[in-house]
Coordinates of C-alpha atoms and ligand atoms in Angstrom, one line a residue:
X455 CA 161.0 59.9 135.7
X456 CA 164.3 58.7 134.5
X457 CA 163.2 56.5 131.9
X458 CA 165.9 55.8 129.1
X459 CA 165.8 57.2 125.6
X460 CA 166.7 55.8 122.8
X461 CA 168.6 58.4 121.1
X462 CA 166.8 57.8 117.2
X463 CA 169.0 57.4 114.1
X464 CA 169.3 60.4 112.5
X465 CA 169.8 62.4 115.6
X466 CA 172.6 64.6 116.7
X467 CA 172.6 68.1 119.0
X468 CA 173.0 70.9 116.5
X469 CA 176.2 73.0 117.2
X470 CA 176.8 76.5 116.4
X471 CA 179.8 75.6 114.4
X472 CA 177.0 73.9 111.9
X473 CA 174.1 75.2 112.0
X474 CA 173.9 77.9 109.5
X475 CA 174.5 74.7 106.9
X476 CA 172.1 73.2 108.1
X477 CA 169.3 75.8 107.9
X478 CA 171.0 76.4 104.3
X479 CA 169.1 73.2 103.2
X480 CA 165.8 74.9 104.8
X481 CA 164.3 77.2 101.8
X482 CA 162.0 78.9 104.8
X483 CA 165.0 80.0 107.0
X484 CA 167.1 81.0 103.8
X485 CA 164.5 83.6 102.8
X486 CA 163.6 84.9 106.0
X487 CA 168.2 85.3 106.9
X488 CA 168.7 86.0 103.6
X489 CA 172.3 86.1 101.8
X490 CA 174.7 82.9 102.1
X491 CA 174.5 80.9 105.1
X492 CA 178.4 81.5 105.4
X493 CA 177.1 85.3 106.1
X494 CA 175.0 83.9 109.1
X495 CA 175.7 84.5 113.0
X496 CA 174.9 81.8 115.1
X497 CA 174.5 81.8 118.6
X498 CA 173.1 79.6 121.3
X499 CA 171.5 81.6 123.9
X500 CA 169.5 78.6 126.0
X501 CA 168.9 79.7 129.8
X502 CA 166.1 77.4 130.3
X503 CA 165.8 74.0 132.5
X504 CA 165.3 71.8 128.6
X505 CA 166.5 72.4 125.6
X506 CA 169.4 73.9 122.9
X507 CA 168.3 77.2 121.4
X508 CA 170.2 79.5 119.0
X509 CA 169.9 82.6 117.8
X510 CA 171.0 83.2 114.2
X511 CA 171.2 86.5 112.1
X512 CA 171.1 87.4 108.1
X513 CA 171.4 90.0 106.5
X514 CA 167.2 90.4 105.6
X515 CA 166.6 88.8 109.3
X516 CA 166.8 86.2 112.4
X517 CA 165.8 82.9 113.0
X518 CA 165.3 80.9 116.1
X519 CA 166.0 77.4 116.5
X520 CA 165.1 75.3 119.4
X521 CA 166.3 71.4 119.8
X522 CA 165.6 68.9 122.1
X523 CA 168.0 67.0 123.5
X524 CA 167.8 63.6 124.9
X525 CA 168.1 64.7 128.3
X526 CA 167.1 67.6 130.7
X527 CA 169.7 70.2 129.9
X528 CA 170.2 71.8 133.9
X529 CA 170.5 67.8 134.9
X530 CA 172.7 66.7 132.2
X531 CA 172.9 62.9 130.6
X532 CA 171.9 61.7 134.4
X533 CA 168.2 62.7 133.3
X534 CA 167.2 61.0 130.2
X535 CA 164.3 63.0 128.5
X536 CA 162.2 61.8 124.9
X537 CA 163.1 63.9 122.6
X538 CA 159.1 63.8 121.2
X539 CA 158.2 67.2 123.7
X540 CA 159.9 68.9 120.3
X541 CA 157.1 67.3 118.8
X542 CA 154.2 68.5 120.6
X543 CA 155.7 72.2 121.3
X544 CA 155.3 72.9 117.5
X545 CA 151.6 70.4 117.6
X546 CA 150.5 72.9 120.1
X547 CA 151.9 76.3 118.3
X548 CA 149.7 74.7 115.3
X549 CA 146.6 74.1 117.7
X550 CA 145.7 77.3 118.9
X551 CA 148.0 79.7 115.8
X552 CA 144.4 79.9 114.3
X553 CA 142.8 81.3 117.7
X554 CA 145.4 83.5 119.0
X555 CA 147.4 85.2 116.8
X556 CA 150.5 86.9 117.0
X557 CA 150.5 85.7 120.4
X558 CA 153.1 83.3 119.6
X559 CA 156.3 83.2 117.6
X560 CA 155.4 82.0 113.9
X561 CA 157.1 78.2 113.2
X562 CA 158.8 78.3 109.6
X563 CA 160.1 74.8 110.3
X564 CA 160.0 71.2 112.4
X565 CA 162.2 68.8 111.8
X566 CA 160.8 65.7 113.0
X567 CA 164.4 63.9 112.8
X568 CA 166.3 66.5 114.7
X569 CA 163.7 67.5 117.1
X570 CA 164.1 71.1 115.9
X571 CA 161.7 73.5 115.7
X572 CA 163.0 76.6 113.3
X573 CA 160.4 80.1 114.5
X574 CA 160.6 83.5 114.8
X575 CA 163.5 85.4 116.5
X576 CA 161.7 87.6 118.8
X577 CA 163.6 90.5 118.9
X578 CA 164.2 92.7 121.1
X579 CA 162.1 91.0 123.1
X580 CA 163.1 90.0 126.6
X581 CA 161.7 86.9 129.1
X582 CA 159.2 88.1 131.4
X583 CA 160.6 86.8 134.5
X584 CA 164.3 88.7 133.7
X585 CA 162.5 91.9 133.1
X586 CA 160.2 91.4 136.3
X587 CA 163.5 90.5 138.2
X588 CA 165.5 93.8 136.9
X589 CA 162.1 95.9 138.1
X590 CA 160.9 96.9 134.8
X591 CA 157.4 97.4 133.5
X592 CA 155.3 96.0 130.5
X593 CA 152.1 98.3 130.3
X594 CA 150.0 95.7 129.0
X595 CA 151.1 92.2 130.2
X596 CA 148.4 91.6 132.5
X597 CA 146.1 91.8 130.3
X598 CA 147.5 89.7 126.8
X599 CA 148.3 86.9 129.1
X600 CA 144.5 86.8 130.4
X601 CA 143.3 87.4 126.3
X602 CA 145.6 84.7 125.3
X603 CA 144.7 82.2 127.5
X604 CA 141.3 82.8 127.3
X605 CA 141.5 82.4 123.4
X606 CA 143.5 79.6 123.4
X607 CA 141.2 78.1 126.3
X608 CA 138.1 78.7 124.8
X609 CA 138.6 77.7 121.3
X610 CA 140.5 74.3 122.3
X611 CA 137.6 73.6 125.0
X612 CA 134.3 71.4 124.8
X613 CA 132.8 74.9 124.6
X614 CA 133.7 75.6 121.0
X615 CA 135.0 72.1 119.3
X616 CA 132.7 69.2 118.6
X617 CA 134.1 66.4 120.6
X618 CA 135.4 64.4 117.6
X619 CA 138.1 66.8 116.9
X620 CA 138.8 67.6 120.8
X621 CA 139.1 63.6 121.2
X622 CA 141.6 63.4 117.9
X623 CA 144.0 66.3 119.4
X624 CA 143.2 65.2 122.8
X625 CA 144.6 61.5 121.8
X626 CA 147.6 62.9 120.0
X627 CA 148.8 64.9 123.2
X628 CA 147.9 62.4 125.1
X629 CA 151.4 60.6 124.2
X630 CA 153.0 63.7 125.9
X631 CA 153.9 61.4 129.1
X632 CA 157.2 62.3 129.9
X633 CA 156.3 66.2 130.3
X634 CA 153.5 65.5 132.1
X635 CA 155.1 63.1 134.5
X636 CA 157.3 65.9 135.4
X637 CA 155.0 68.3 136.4
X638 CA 153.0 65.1 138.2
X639 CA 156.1 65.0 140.5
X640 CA 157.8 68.2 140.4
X641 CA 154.6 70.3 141.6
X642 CA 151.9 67.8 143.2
X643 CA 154.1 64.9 145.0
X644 CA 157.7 66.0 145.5
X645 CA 157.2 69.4 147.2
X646 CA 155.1 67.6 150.1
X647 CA 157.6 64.8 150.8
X648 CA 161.4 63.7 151.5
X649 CA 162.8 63.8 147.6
X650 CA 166.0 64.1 146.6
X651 CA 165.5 66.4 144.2
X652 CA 163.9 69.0 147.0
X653 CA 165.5 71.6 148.0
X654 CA 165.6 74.9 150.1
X655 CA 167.0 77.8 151.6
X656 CA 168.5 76.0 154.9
X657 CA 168.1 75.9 157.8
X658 CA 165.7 78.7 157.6
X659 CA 163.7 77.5 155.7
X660 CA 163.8 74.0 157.8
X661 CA 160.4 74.7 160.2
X662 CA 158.5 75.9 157.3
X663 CA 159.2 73.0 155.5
X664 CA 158.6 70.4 157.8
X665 CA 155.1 72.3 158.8
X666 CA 154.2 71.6 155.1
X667 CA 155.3 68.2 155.2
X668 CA 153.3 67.8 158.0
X669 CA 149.8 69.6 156.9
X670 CA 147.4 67.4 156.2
X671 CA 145.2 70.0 154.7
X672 CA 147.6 71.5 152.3
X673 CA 148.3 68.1 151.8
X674 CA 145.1 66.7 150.7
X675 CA 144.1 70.2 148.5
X676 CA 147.8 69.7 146.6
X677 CA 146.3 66.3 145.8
X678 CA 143.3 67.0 144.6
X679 CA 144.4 69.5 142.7
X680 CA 146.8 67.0 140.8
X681 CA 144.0 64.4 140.9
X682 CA 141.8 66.8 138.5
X683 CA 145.0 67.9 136.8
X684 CA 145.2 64.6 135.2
X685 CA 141.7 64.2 135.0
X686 CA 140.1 67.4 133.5
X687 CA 140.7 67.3 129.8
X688 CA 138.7 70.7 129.8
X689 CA 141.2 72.6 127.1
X690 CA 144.5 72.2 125.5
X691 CA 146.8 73.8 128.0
X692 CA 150.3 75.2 127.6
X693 CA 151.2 73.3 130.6
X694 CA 154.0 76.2 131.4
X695 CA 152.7 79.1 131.9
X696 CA 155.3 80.9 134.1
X697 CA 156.9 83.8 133.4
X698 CA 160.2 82.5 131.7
X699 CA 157.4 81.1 129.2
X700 CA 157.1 84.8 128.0
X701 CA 158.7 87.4 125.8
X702 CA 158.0 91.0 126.5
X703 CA 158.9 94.5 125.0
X704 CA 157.1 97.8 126.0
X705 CA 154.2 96.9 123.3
X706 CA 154.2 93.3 123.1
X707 CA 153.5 90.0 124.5
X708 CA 154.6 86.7 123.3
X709 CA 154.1 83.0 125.0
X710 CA 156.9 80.6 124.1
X711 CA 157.8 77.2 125.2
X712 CA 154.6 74.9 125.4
X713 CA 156.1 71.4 125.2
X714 CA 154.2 70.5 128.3
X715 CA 151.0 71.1 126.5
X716 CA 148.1 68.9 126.7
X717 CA 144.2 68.3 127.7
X718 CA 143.9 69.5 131.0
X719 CA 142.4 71.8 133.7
X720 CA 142.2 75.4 132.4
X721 CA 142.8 76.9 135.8
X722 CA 146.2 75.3 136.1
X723 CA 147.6 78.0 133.0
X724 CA 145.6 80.4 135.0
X725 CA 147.6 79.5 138.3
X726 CA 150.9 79.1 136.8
X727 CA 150.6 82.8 135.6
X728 CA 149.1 84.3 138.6
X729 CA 151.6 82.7 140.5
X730 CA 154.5 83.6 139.1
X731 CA 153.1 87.2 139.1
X732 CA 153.2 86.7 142.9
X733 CA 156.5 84.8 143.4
X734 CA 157.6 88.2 141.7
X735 CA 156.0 90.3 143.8
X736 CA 157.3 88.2 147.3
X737 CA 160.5 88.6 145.9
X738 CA 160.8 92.3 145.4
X739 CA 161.9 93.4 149.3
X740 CA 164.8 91.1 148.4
X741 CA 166.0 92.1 145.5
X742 CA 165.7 96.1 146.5
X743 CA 168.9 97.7 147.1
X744 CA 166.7 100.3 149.7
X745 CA 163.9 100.2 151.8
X746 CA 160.9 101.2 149.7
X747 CA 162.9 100.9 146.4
X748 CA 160.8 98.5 144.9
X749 CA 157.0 99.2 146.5
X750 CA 155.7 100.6 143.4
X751 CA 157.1 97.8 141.4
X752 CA 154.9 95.6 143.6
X753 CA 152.0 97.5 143.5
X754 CA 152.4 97.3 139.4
X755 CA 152.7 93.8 139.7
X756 CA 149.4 93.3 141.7
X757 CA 147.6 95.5 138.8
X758 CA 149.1 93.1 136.5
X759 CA 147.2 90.3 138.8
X760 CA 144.0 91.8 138.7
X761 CA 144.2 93.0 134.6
X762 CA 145.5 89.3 133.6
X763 CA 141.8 88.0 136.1
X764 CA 139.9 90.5 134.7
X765 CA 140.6 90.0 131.1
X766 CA 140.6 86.5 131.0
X767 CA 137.3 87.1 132.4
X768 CA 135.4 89.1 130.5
X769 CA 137.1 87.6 127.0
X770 CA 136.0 84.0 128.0
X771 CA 132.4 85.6 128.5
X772 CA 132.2 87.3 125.5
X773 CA 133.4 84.5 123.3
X774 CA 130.7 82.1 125.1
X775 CA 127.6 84.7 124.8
X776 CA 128.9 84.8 120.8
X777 CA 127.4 81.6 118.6
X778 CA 129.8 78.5 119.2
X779 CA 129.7 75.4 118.1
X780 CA 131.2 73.1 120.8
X781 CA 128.9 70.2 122.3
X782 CA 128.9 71.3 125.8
X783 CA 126.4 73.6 126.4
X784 CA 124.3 73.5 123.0
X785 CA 123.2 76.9 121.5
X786 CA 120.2 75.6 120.5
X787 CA 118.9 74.2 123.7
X788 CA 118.5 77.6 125.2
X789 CA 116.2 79.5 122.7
X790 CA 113.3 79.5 125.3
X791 CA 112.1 82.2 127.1
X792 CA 114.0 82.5 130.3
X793 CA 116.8 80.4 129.1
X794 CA 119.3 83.5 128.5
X795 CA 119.2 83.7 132.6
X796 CA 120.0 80.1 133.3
X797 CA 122.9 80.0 130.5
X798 CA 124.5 83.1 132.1
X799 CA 124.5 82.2 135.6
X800 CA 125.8 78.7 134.3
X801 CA 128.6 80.9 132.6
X802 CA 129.2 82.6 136.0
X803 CA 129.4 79.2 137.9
X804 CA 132.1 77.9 135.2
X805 CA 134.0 81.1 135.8
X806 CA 133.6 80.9 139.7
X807 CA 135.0 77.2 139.4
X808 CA 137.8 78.6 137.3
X809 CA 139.0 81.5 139.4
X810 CA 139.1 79.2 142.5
X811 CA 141.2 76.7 140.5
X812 CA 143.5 79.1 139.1
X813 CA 144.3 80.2 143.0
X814 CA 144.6 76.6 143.5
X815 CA 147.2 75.8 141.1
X816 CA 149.0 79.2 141.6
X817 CA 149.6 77.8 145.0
X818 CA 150.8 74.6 143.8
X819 CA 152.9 76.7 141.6
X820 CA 154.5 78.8 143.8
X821 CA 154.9 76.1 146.7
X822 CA 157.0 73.5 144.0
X823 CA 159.7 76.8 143.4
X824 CA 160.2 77.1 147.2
X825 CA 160.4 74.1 148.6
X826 CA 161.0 71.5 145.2
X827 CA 163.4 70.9 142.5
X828 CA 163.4 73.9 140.3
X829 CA 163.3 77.1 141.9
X830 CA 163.0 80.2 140.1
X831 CA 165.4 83.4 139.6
X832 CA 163.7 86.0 141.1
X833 CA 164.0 84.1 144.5
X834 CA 167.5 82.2 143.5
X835 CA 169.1 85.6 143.2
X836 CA 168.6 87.2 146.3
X837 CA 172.1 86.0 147.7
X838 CA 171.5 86.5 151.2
X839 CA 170.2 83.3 152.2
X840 CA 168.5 85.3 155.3
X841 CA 166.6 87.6 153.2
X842 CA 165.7 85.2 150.6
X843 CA 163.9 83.0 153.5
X844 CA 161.8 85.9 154.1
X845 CA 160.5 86.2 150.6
X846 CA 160.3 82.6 150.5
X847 CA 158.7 82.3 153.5
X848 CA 156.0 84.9 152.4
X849 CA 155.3 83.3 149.3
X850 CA 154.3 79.8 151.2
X851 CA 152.2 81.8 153.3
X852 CA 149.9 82.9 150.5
X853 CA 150.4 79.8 149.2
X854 CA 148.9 77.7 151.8
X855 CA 146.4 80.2 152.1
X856 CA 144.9 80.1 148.7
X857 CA 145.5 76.0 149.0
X858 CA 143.2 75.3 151.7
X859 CA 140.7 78.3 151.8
X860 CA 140.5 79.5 148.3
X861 CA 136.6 78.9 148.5
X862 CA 136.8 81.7 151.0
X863 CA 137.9 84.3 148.1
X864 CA 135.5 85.2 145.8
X865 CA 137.3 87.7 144.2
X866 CA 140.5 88.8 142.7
X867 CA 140.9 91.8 145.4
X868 CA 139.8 89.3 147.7
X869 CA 143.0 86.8 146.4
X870 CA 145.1 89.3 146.7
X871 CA 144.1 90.7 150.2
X872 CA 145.8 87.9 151.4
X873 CA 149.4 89.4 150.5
X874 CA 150.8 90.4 153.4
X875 CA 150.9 94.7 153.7
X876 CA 154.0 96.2 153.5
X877 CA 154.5 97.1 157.1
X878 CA 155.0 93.6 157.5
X879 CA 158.2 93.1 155.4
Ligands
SR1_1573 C1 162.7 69.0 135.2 S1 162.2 70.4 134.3 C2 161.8 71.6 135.6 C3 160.8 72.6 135.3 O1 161.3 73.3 134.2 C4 160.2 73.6 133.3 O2 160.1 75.0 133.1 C5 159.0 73.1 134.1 O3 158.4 74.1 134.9 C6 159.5 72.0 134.8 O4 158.7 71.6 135.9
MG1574 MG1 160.2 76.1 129.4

């Protein structure tokens, strides 16, 4: 993972002090601020694991400007990082903008020598995973998440393209190594060995750990999931899909960050969703400041599970029954009488496979933020190490459910019957 980076001429990390003269120069950032760039307010607002990103105001309007830098930003210059996942964030924004909308923040800018990527502001938006954290509600998340990925799926998949242009994006995101190294070792290897990067909520988290380690079930499922995560080049995947990857209002939905976008499994944006949904929802009795406080947060949450299935779902189906023109599965070989059954119940079997991945990958998902290198806020701020180990502890025992008998659910109530009830908080 730490391979050096050769830092390219031409480079430097953008500073507040001069960034307004910089997106002077830009004629798409000057007309959307407005006014003289000495009239701009720049701020850098970053709170990720990755990258620079400011916030700047005009008079007529905002920008947003996101860098790389040549390193991992919560690891410092100790953890070189290419500077290229700048690169394909905006290649992927450009991949599926045609497919899904306003779903994402508009790109007015990439500046291939900086790394930069100049988008929409998203105002007043906030990140998913803060709101979710603060017990707030977003009426309709559930469902755009499970619409979005369904577009962006289904439109980047075998389904829809003719292979020559799948194979031409699939070879240019194919040079996206470094990011998918990461996610190689951060969620399929690390979290089910002795790393130093692990870590966890010691000692009592120390039993649960080592029963991992030692579960040669898990084990082998956590493989094979990362086995077919390299190998399944079944759609262009955000490669992030968590829920710091979103920006949420009341109204609106918004999926930001895909730098570790490229061909793989579909179920593993499913799982990384789904998962975080549940991560969530294990960490609510923590994070309550009474008994009962946050139950009907939690319930929300699970109806957020079951809309983000459901709609993925049906709006995969509905886009396959429509005319497409993708090389798997030709139209035109299924004009005969009684070929509309066989085509459906192949369309339920690619679904079936799909649902069982996603509760795969959420697992994988949810395990890596216990047990591995980056954890996630709603668990990381439960201060009390005692009652975070029992949200923790709950969210590896779903976990290693849905890793080794996932075949077992064949729906999304059945998935989610698996949560422990709340008499047993
Ligand atoms: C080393 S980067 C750690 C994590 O942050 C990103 O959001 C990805 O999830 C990555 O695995
Ligand atoms: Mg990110």
């Amino acid at each position: 993972m730490s391979t050096t980076t050769a830092v390219p001429a031409g480079y430097r990390a953008l500073e507040t002090g001069s960034l307004a003269h910089w997106l002077g120069g830009l004629p798409a950032a000057c007309e959307r601020l407005g006014g003289a760039p000495a009239r701009w307010t720049v701020r850098e607002v970053g709170d990720g694991n990755l990258n620079l990103v400011f916030l700047v105001d005009g008079p007529a309007g905002s920008v947003c400007v996101k860098q790389a830098l040549p390193y991992l930003r919560v690891a410092g210059p100790s953890w070189p990082m290419t500077l290229e996942r700048a690169y394909y964030e905006q290649l992927y924004y450009a991949a599926v903008a045609p497919h899904v909308g306003a779903a994402i923040p508009r790109v007015f800018h990439y500046d291939a020598e900086l790394h930069a990527i100049v988008m929409e502001s998203l105002t007043p938006h906030v990140i998913l995973r803060r709101g979710l954290i603060a017990g707030h509600r977003y009426a309709n998340v559930g469902r755009d998440i499970g619409e979005y990925v369904a577009r962006a799926g289904f439109f980047t998949s075998d389904l829809a393209e003719p292979f020559e242009r799948k194979f031409e994006r699939l070879a240019r995101f194919a040079g996206n190594t470094e990011l998918v190294r990461i996610s190689v070792d951060l969620i399929f290897t690390d979290p089910y060995l002795e790393s130093p990067r692990n870590r966890h909520t010691r000692p009592q988290l120390d039993r649960d750990v080592a029963a991992l380690r030692a579960d040669g079930a898990a084990k082998a499922a956590a493989a094979e999931l990362g086995r077919r995560f390299l190998g399944e080049t079944q759609a262009l995947i955000h490669g992030d899909l968590h829920s710091g990857s979103i920006m949420v209002t009341a109204t609106d939905t918004r999926v930001i960050d895909p730098e570790f976008a490229f061909y793989g499994p579909l179920g593993f944006d499913l799982g990384a969703f789904l998962g975080n949904l549940v991560l969530a929802w294990c960490a609510q009795p923590g994070l309550e400041r009474s008994p009962g406080e946050r139950d009907a947060h939690r319930d929300w949450i699970l109806d957020q599970a079951k809309a983000f299935w459901t709609a993925f779902r049906d709006r995969f189906l509905a886009l396959w029954r429509e005319p497409a023109h993708g090389d798997a599965w030709p139209v035109a070989m299924f004009r005969a009488p009684g070929d509309a059954a066989a085509l459906e119940s192949a369309r339920r079997r690619y679904l079936d496979a799909l649902f069982a991945d996603m509760l795969g990958y959420a697992a994988c998902k949810m395990i890596r933020r216990v047990v591995g290198f980056a954890h996630v806020a709603d668990l990381d701020d439960i201060a009390d190490p005692a009652r975070r180990a029992r949200c923790e502890r709950s969210a590896l025992a779903i976990a290693t459910h849905w890793l080794t008998r996932r075949q077992e659910c064949r729906s999304i109530d059945d998935a989610l019957a698996v949560l422990p009830d709340r008499s047993a908080r």
